[in-house]
Amino acid sequence: MFDEVWRSQGEDVAPGVAAALLHLAAAGDQPVLVVSRPRPPEAPERPRVRWANATLAALLGAAPGDLLDLAVGRVLRGADAPGALVRERCTRFTVEAVTASGEVRATEVAAWPVPERISGFGAVSERLRVDVALAAEDHWVLQLLSPDDERSRAALRAAEERFATLAQDSPVPTLVSDVGARLSRVNDAFASLLGVPAQELCGTGWLTHVLDDERGRVAQAVADVLAGERVVFDTRLRTSAGQVRWVTVRLAPSRTPGYGAGFVGTVEDVTDRRARENRLAYQAQHDLLTGLPNRLALLEHLGELLPDAACPDAAGVPLPPVHPAAPVGVLMVDLDDFKTVNDGLGPEAGDAVLVEVARRLVRTVRTGDLVSRPGGDEFVLVCHDLPDESAVEATARRVLDALVAPVEVNGLRLRVAASVGVVLLSGEPGGAEEVVRDVGIATHEAKAAGGGRWALLDEDVRQRARRSLRLVADLREALARGTLDVHYQPVVRPGTPTRPHAQLLSVEALARWRHPELGPIDPATFIEVAERANLVPALDAHVLAVACRDLATWRAEATAAGLPHVPRRVAVNVSAVSLSADGFADGVRRTVAAAGLRLEDVCLEVTETALASDLRACRTVLEELRRDGALVAIDDFGTGYSSLAYLVDLPADHLKVDRSFVRDLRGGRGTGAAGAARGGPARAVAAAIVSLARTLGLDVVAEGVETHEQNDVLVELGCEAVQGYLYARPMTREDLWRVLCDGGTLAPQPAGLPSPRQVPA
Ligand code: C2E
Ligand code: CA
Ligand code: CA
C-alpha cells in the first residue's frame, strides 16, 4: 500500500498525502510503525520507534504509547541489523517480534524510507502523537507482513487445525515447530513415548531427552531442516523412566507465511526392530550351539586378510600380493569319529562334545585369533603371527593337546581325538573359499594318515585335490549339458579257423568324456570322479538314453537301406548306486519307451560286487525289469564275490567273463584235464566258468579278447559270444554304422595294429 504510493510520488510526496497515509495507517488493520535514526554525520544511533498503530501495539500486547522511543531492536529483533534499513530502496527482512509477555514470533517486515522533503510531517505529527525531529533524522515506515487475505488466512488456520487434529490422535509420535528449533506442539504419542507431559517437551524440552553424546548430531539435523532440507536420522532418547529407546526421526521443513522457517516431524520407535535386526545379524554370523563365528563370518574374516584379486589398482595393473608381516595360519580341526558319538549317544551328547571342544579351542588361541565353527564337527582357527614351521607345529600341537583330556558327557568320559590340517596364507590372490577348501584337503591328509595328528598342506596334494575338484565340477557340467559321448563296442559271435570273420550280435555302450582342456579322460578316472560326486546315476541315465536313441536310429536306417544286420540289443553298464536309486526301474522303462524301443532291446550290465553289496534291493529291481523283458548281465564275472552261492537264482541272463581270465589264456587244444594242463590254470578257470554258466542256464560273453589264441581257446570251450580288441575297439556311432553297412561282419585284426575304424579306448 505504502510502497505504491511512495513510489509513484517519488520524492515529491506532498505533506497532505503523507498525513493522509499516516492517518490511514493509524486506522488500518495492518501493523505499522515509524522509526527514525539521526542522520549522518551524527554519531550512528539505533533506530527508535516514533509511532505505532493500534494493530501493531495489540500484536505486541502493548499500548501504542508504551512503544515510543524504544530502540526498535527491542520489539522487532533484527530490524536494526546492518542493511535492514537503507535510504536507497524499500527492503524486506525477517525479525523476531517480542511481545510484552516475552513471547517471540518470527515475522516478515517491509521497510520504506520516508522521503526527506515531507516537511509537513511534523505538523500532523502532533495530532498523531508522533514526536519527530524531522530535519535531523531519517525516517522509515515499517509494516509487519502477514497473509493479507483473510480467506486464505482462514483456510490456513483450518488446514493447520486439521493437521493438529490428525497429529494429536495419531499413534505416530509427531512434533511441530512453527519457527526455529523450539517445538510449538507435540502429540500425545510423542509425550507417551517419553513418558512426560506434552508441555514439558515444547520449546527445547525435548532435546534434554536426547542422549548427551547424540545431542550435537540432532542439533545439526534441526539446523539442516530449518535451512530447508528434509532429514532422517536415528538417535536414542531417554524416557522419563530412564529407558533408552532407539528412534528414527524424520523432519521436513515447513514455513508459516509471516513467521519463517519451522519444521514438522515424526518419531518412530525402532527399538524392537533394531533388537531383532541385531539378533538376526548375530545369528547370521554365529553358530548358535557354540556361539562361535560361523562359516559366513569365517569367510568374511579370511576375505579381509586376503589380497583382493578382483581389485586392480587405478591403472588396471593387478596389485602385488600382500605379504603380511608374519604369515597367518589357518587350522582346521576335524573331530575323529564324531559320528560314533552322535549316532551312539544321541545328538545331545554330540552337542555337549562340540560345546566343550569349542571352549577348549578358544582357550588355546591368542587374542586377535579367530575360532570358528563352519559346520558339523569342523572348527577353523585363524592364527596370526606364525613366522616359521616350528610356530605352526607348536600351534597345531597345542590344539591337539587341548583335546587330549576326555570330555565328560552324561557321566561318561569320552575321548575326542582330532585331525588338524594347516595352510599358511601365502599372499597369493585367491578366495576365502579356496583357503577353506585347501585346509580341508590338509585335514583329510591328516585323517588319512591315521587321525590324531596334524598335517601342513602339501603342494602336490593340493594340486591333485584341486584337479579332482575341478574334474567334479566339469563332469557335473558336462552331464548337465549332455556333452558326454557314448562309444560302442561290438559283442560278436567269434570267428573260427575255418570262418575267421566274426558276426556282430550286440553292442556295449561305454561312456566317453573329452574334457575341453584336458582332452579325453580315462573312463576309470571319470567314473571314480562321478562316484565321489554322486553323479553315477546321472551318468548311467545319460548313457542309456543316448544308447537307446542310437539303436533306434540304426534300426530305422538299416531298414530303409535294406541292410540285413543290426545289433540285437544294446548293453549299458549300471552301477549299484543307480540300481538302488528311487525310481530306477521306471526311469529305464520311460527312456526305452521314449526311444521307441522295448525292454527286450536293452541289457543291463551289473557287476558282481554291485549285486553282492546290496543284494536284496538290487535283485528286486532287476527281477522286475527282467520280468518285463530286459536282459541282465553279470559283468566282470570272477573278480568280485568270493562265494558262488549267490549265483543260484541270480536274476541274470549273461555272464561276462572278466578279461583277467581271458588275458592268460593260451593255446593247448583239447578239453578235460589234458587240455587244462596244456593251457595252464587260466584255461582251467575259464573252462570252469563256461561250464558253470551253462549249468545255471546263462549265456557267456568273454571280455578282452585280443589274440587269435585267446579266441580259439574260448571257441573251443564253447563260448558263443566274445568282445575285445581282436575284432573291434569301442567306436563312434558313425563307425558302427559302417560296420552295419559291411553286413555286420568283423575281420580279426592282428594284435597291436588298430584299423582306421578303431578308436582307442
Ligand atoms: P567294463 O564294463 O568291463 O567295459 C569294458 C571295458 O573293457 C571297456 O573299457 C573297454 O574299452 C575295455 N575293453 C574291451 N575290449 C578290450 C580288450 O580287448 N582289451 C582291453 N585291454 N580292454 C578292452 P572302458 O571303456 O575304459 O571302460 C572301463 C569301465 O568303465 C567299464 O568296464 C565300466 O565298468 C565302466 N563304464 C564305462 N561306461 C560306463 C557307464 O556308462 N556307466 C558305468 N556305470 N560304468 C561305465
Ligand atoms: Ca560292461
Ligand atoms: Ca567288464
XYZ file of C-alpha atoms in Angstrom, residues 69-467:
399
model
C 11.231 5.815 21.896
C 12.065 2.213 22.410
C 15.020 1.006 20.354
C 13.268 -0.854 17.545
C 15.580 -3.841 18.047
C 13.911 -4.452 21.394
C 10.491 -5.060 19.942
C 11.477 -6.255 16.463
C 14.736 -8.137 16.903
C 16.832 -7.822 13.798
C 15.185 -4.667 12.464
C 18.329 -2.742 13.381
C 20.638 -5.185 11.668
C 23.035 -3.676 9.135
C 21.371 -3.450 5.746
C 17.850 -3.791 7.114
C 17.042 -0.071 6.951
C 18.600 1.719 3.988
C 17.822 5.009 2.341
C 18.101 3.880 -1.232
C 15.188 1.474 -1.521
C 12.488 -0.500 0.198
C 13.707 -3.627 2.000
C 12.139 -6.816 3.290
C 13.558 -8.889 6.109
C 12.598 -11.214 8.907
C 12.560 -10.107 12.502
C 11.528 -11.665 15.756
C 8.652 -9.755 17.243
C 8.935 -9.710 21.068
C 5.637 -9.366 22.886
C 5.182 -7.734 26.223
C 4.996 -11.164 27.843
C 8.343 -12.129 26.307
C 6.985 -14.436 23.622
C 8.924 -14.354 20.399
C 7.451 -14.758 16.928
C 9.249 -14.569 13.618
C 7.612 -12.227 11.204
C 8.448 -10.599 7.944
C 8.770 -6.856 7.692
C 8.736 -4.388 4.788
C 10.511 -1.070 5.357
C 10.135 2.090 3.287
C 12.418 5.058 3.701
C 10.353 8.225 4.222
C 11.456 10.959 1.771
C 13.312 13.825 3.408
C 11.176 16.502 1.904
C 7.908 15.817 3.678
C 8.247 18.952 5.612
C 4.652 18.902 6.780
C 5.176 15.660 8.502
C 5.889 17.368 11.774
C 2.632 19.298 11.555
C 0.404 16.239 11.552
C 2.607 14.552 13.966
C 1.248 16.255 16.989
C -2.259 15.048 16.448
C -0.988 11.576 15.960
C 1.341 11.930 18.874
C 4.347 11.288 16.760
C 7.220 13.170 18.094
C 9.736 13.687 15.374
C 12.617 15.966 14.715
C 12.330 15.766 11.002
C 15.267 17.790 9.973
C 17.830 15.817 11.884
C 16.514 12.246 11.429
C 15.921 9.682 8.716
C 12.544 8.033 8.901
C 11.189 4.685 7.813
C 7.747 3.209 7.797
C 7.766 -0.452 8.804
C 4.896 -2.771 8.039
C 4.655 -6.230 9.604
C 3.576 -8.535 6.813
C 1.078 -11.271 7.339
C -1.125 -13.270 4.969
C -3.063 -10.333 3.583
C -6.138 -12.209 2.528
C -8.455 -13.093 5.373
C -9.867 -16.029 3.419
C -6.526 -17.594 2.848
C -5.682 -16.980 6.462
C -8.823 -18.824 7.491
C -8.039 -21.654 5.116
C -4.556 -21.836 6.527
C -5.910 -21.927 10.017
C -8.355 -24.683 9.069
C -5.612 -26.717 7.430
C -3.486 -26.263 10.485
C -6.303 -27.379 12.713
C -6.927 -30.436 10.579
C -3.274 -31.259 10.769
C -3.235 -30.706 14.506
C -6.262 -32.971 14.954
C -4.724 -35.698 12.876
C -1.415 -35.467 14.619
C -2.975 -35.178 18.032
C -4.765 -38.512 17.761
C -2.190 -40.212 15.619
C -0.347 -43.153 17.135
C 2.763 -41.833 15.412
C 4.747 -39.555 17.694
C 4.674 -36.200 15.934
C 6.260 -32.833 16.604
C 5.818 -29.387 15.110
C 7.963 -26.312 15.254
C 6.320 -23.163 13.902
C 9.600 -21.375 13.798
C 13.159 -22.154 14.837
C 14.359 -25.127 16.818
C 11.740 -24.805 19.534
C 8.762 -27.127 19.383
C 5.368 -25.482 19.416
C 3.310 -28.672 19.531
C 3.822 -32.380 20.128
C 1.132 -35.027 20.084
C 0.170 -37.462 22.815
C 2.028 -40.320 21.162
C 5.294 -38.436 21.435
C 4.568 -37.429 25.006
C 3.796 -41.003 25.979
C 6.866 -42.334 24.142
C 8.987 -40.288 26.518
C 6.586 -40.560 29.431
C 6.362 -36.807 30.089
C 3.561 -34.251 29.624
C 3.447 -32.600 26.211
C 4.081 -29.114 27.504
C 7.394 -30.177 29.008
C 8.560 -31.205 25.579
C 7.556 -27.960 23.848
C 10.179 -25.304 23.459
C 13.515 -27.061 23.712
C 12.362 -29.505 26.361
C 12.538 -32.497 24.046
C 16.267 -32.058 23.459
C 17.006 -32.886 27.068
C 15.753 -36.407 26.292
C 18.332 -36.929 23.564
C 21.344 -38.820 24.911
C 24.247 -36.458 25.634
C 26.611 -37.789 23.026
C 23.992 -37.557 20.296
C 22.706 -34.075 21.018
C 25.211 -32.335 18.739
C 24.147 -34.502 15.826
C 20.474 -33.857 16.487
C 21.067 -30.086 16.711
C 22.818 -30.227 13.361
C 19.887 -32.137 11.845
C 17.489 -29.487 13.160
C 19.676 -26.747 11.662
C 19.570 -28.607 8.347
C 15.802 -28.874 8.337
C 15.489 -25.176 9.184
C 17.733 -24.498 6.189
C 15.162 -26.265 4.027
C 16.420 -29.871 3.858
C 14.455 -32.978 4.669
C 16.362 -35.022 7.240
C 16.070 -38.557 8.549
C 18.275 -39.767 11.347
C 18.406 -42.379 14.051
C 19.087 -41.390 17.579
C 18.483 -42.509 21.133
C 16.054 -40.905 23.538
C 15.890 -41.466 27.247
C 12.388 -41.825 28.652
C 11.334 -40.432 31.999
C 11.645 -43.990 33.337
C 15.297 -43.992 32.321
C 14.853 -46.419 29.439
C 16.769 -45.751 26.258
C 14.727 -46.029 23.057
C 16.127 -46.084 19.551
C 14.099 -43.822 17.295
C 14.090 -42.851 13.662
C 13.305 -39.157 13.369
C 12.031 -37.755 10.093
C 11.870 -33.990 9.804
C 10.514 -31.927 6.930
C 10.819 -28.151 6.637
C 7.669 -26.066 6.923
C 7.156 -22.357 6.537
C 4.373 -20.339 8.018
C 3.867 -17.163 5.952
C 4.721 -14.208 8.096
C 6.585 -16.344 10.595
C 9.523 -18.095 8.956
C 11.210 -21.492 8.888
C 9.965 -24.287 11.099
C 9.512 -27.996 10.658
C 7.217 -30.932 11.231
C 8.426 -34.366 12.099
C 7.623 -37.885 13.168
C 9.464 -40.082 15.601
C 9.356 -43.824 15.112
C 10.306 -46.115 17.965
C 12.561 -48.683 16.311
C 13.994 -50.217 19.470
C 12.347 -53.608 18.952
C 13.119 -53.731 15.268
C 16.732 -52.863 15.928
C 16.958 -55.529 18.579
C 15.507 -58.032 16.127
C 17.887 -56.927 13.407
C 20.830 -57.150 15.765
C 19.739 -60.622 16.768
C 19.440 -61.699 13.136
C 22.777 -60.148 12.275
C 24.297 -62.051 15.170
C 22.638 -65.297 14.125
C 23.756 -64.843 10.539
C 27.344 -64.696 11.731
C 27.350 -67.178 14.589
C 26.873 -70.811 15.271
C 24.054 -70.956 17.761
C 25.265 -74.073 19.536
C 28.761 -72.926 20.448
C 28.360 -69.185 19.956
C 31.422 -69.240 17.709
C 31.551 -67.320 14.429
C 30.084 -69.465 11.669
C 31.158 -70.229 8.125
C 29.986 -66.890 6.795
C 31.903 -64.989 9.452
C 34.967 -67.127 8.795
C 34.851 -66.416 5.074
C 34.450 -62.708 5.737
C 37.360 -62.719 8.149
C 39.571 -64.564 5.682
C 38.401 -62.273 2.891
C 39.751 -59.322 4.838
C 43.135 -60.991 5.225
C 43.464 -62.000 1.594
C 44.660 -59.708 -1.159
C 41.764 -58.783 -3.377
C 42.357 -60.415 -6.741
C 39.394 -58.687 -8.314
C 40.590 -55.233 -7.448
C 43.365 -53.964 -9.690
C 44.755 -50.506 -8.996
C 43.676 -47.440 -10.939
C 45.975 -48.177 -13.884
C 44.434 -51.632 -14.234
C 47.565 -53.400 -13.033
C 46.749 -56.142 -10.530
C 48.001 -55.189 -7.119
C 51.018 -57.122 -5.911
C 50.221 -59.796 -3.341
C 50.107 -58.536 0.193
C 52.732 -60.091 2.396
C 51.567 -59.957 5.952
C 54.308 -59.242 8.445
C 54.261 -62.870 9.539
C 52.145 -65.464 7.785
C 48.694 -66.179 9.014
C 47.935 -69.839 9.628
C 44.546 -71.379 9.047
C 43.948 -74.575 11.017
C 41.050 -76.907 10.555
C 40.216 -79.174 13.455
C 38.098 -82.145 12.457
C 36.991 -84.498 15.193
C 37.836 -88.130 14.544
C 34.897 -90.471 14.977
C 32.486 -87.756 15.964
C 29.781 -89.617 14.091
C 30.155 -92.504 16.537
C 29.412 -90.198 19.463
C 26.472 -88.599 17.705
C 24.959 -91.834 16.467
C 25.797 -93.883 19.525
C 24.958 -91.489 22.359
C 22.493 -89.187 20.637
C 22.681 -85.662 19.311
C 22.600 -84.085 22.789
C 25.819 -85.857 23.672
C 27.258 -84.770 20.344
C 26.277 -81.179 21.083
C 27.875 -81.339 24.516
C 31.134 -82.541 22.971
C 31.088 -79.752 20.399
C 30.465 -77.107 23.049
C 33.332 -78.407 25.174
C 35.693 -78.603 22.199
C 34.764 -75.034 21.242
C 35.537 -73.880 24.780
C 38.921 -75.564 24.771
C 39.876 -74.287 21.340
C 39.059 -70.725 22.309
C 41.484 -71.081 25.206
C 44.352 -72.289 23.004
C 44.500 -69.224 20.765
C 45.830 -65.753 21.355
C 43.754 -62.579 21.375
C 43.044 -61.462 17.863
C 42.944 -65.024 16.573
C 39.646 -66.422 15.372
C 37.982 -69.682 16.340
C 35.013 -70.511 14.148
C 32.704 -73.409 13.565
C 31.871 -73.531 9.880
C 29.739 -76.598 10.369
C 29.404 -80.157 11.592
C 32.343 -81.374 13.615
C 34.755 -78.951 11.987
C 36.358 -75.943 13.590
C 38.579 -73.481 11.777
C 41.130 -71.351 13.574
C 42.783 -68.328 12.021
C 46.030 -67.659 13.880
C 48.167 -64.614 13.284
C 51.929 -64.445 13.514
C 53.170 -67.902 12.618
C 56.621 -66.930 11.380
C 58.034 -70.409 10.756
C 57.237 -74.073 10.671
C 58.067 -74.554 14.320
C 55.477 -71.946 15.264
C 52.959 -73.758 13.065
C 53.821 -77.051 14.699
C 53.595 -75.580 18.189
C 50.138 -74.204 17.435
C 48.898 -77.446 15.891
C 50.228 -79.405 18.861
C 48.618 -77.026 21.314
C 45.302 -77.650 19.586
C 45.742 -81.438 19.642
C 46.845 -81.327 23.279
C 43.809 -79.265 24.240
C 41.634 -82.143 23.164
C 43.533 -84.901 24.938
C 41.635 -84.756 28.224
C 38.418 -86.763 27.967
C 35.130 -84.913 27.713
C 32.513 -85.777 30.330
C 29.066 -86.349 28.913
C 26.253 -87.870 30.976
C 28.785 -89.317 33.384
C 30.767 -90.885 30.536
C 34.329 -89.893 29.857
C 34.688 -89.627 26.091
C 37.965 -89.366 24.263
C 37.827 -86.940 21.394
C 40.735 -87.163 19.045
C 41.022 -84.781 16.158
C 42.891 -84.298 12.931
C 44.336 -80.902 12.220
C 45.083 -79.526 8.768
C 47.060 -76.340 8.333
C 47.585 -73.906 5.487
C 49.608 -70.737 5.604
C 48.160 -67.780 3.740
C 50.718 -67.211 1.037
C 49.758 -63.711 -0.025
C 48.855 -65.062 -3.445
C 45.490 -63.873 -4.668
C 42.775 -66.417 -4.073
C 39.415 -66.593 -2.455
C 38.495 -67.390 1.111
C 36.542 -70.409 -0.151
C 39.724 -71.779 -1.660
C 41.581 -71.398 1.611
C 38.872 -73.328 3.424
C 38.935 -75.977 0.719
C 42.727 -76.260 0.944
C 42.723 -76.572 4.698
C 40.062 -79.255 4.267
C 42.443 -81.119 1.986
C 45.221 -80.874 4.563
C 42.850 -82.134 7.247
C 41.855 -85.008 5.039
C 45.542 -85.896 4.731
C 45.971 -85.835 8.484
C 42.939 -88.040 8.882
C 44.086 -90.428 6.162
C 47.405 -90.729 7.959
C 45.554 -92.232 10.900
C 43.941 -89.302 12.731
C 45.057 -87.672 15.965
C 47.755 -85.792 14.072
C 48.328 -82.640 12.076
C 49.388 -82.012 8.503
C 50.552 -78.914 6.692
C 49.156 -78.639 3.203
C 51.500 -80.296 0.747
C 51.749 -78.645 -2.677
C 51.420 -81.969 -4.529
C 48.407 -82.935 -2.525
C 46.902 -79.542 -3.168
C 47.423 -79.883 -6.914
C 45.902 -83.343 -7.011
C 42.947 -82.412 -4.887
C 42.320 -79.262 -6.901
C 42.446 -81.182 -10.150
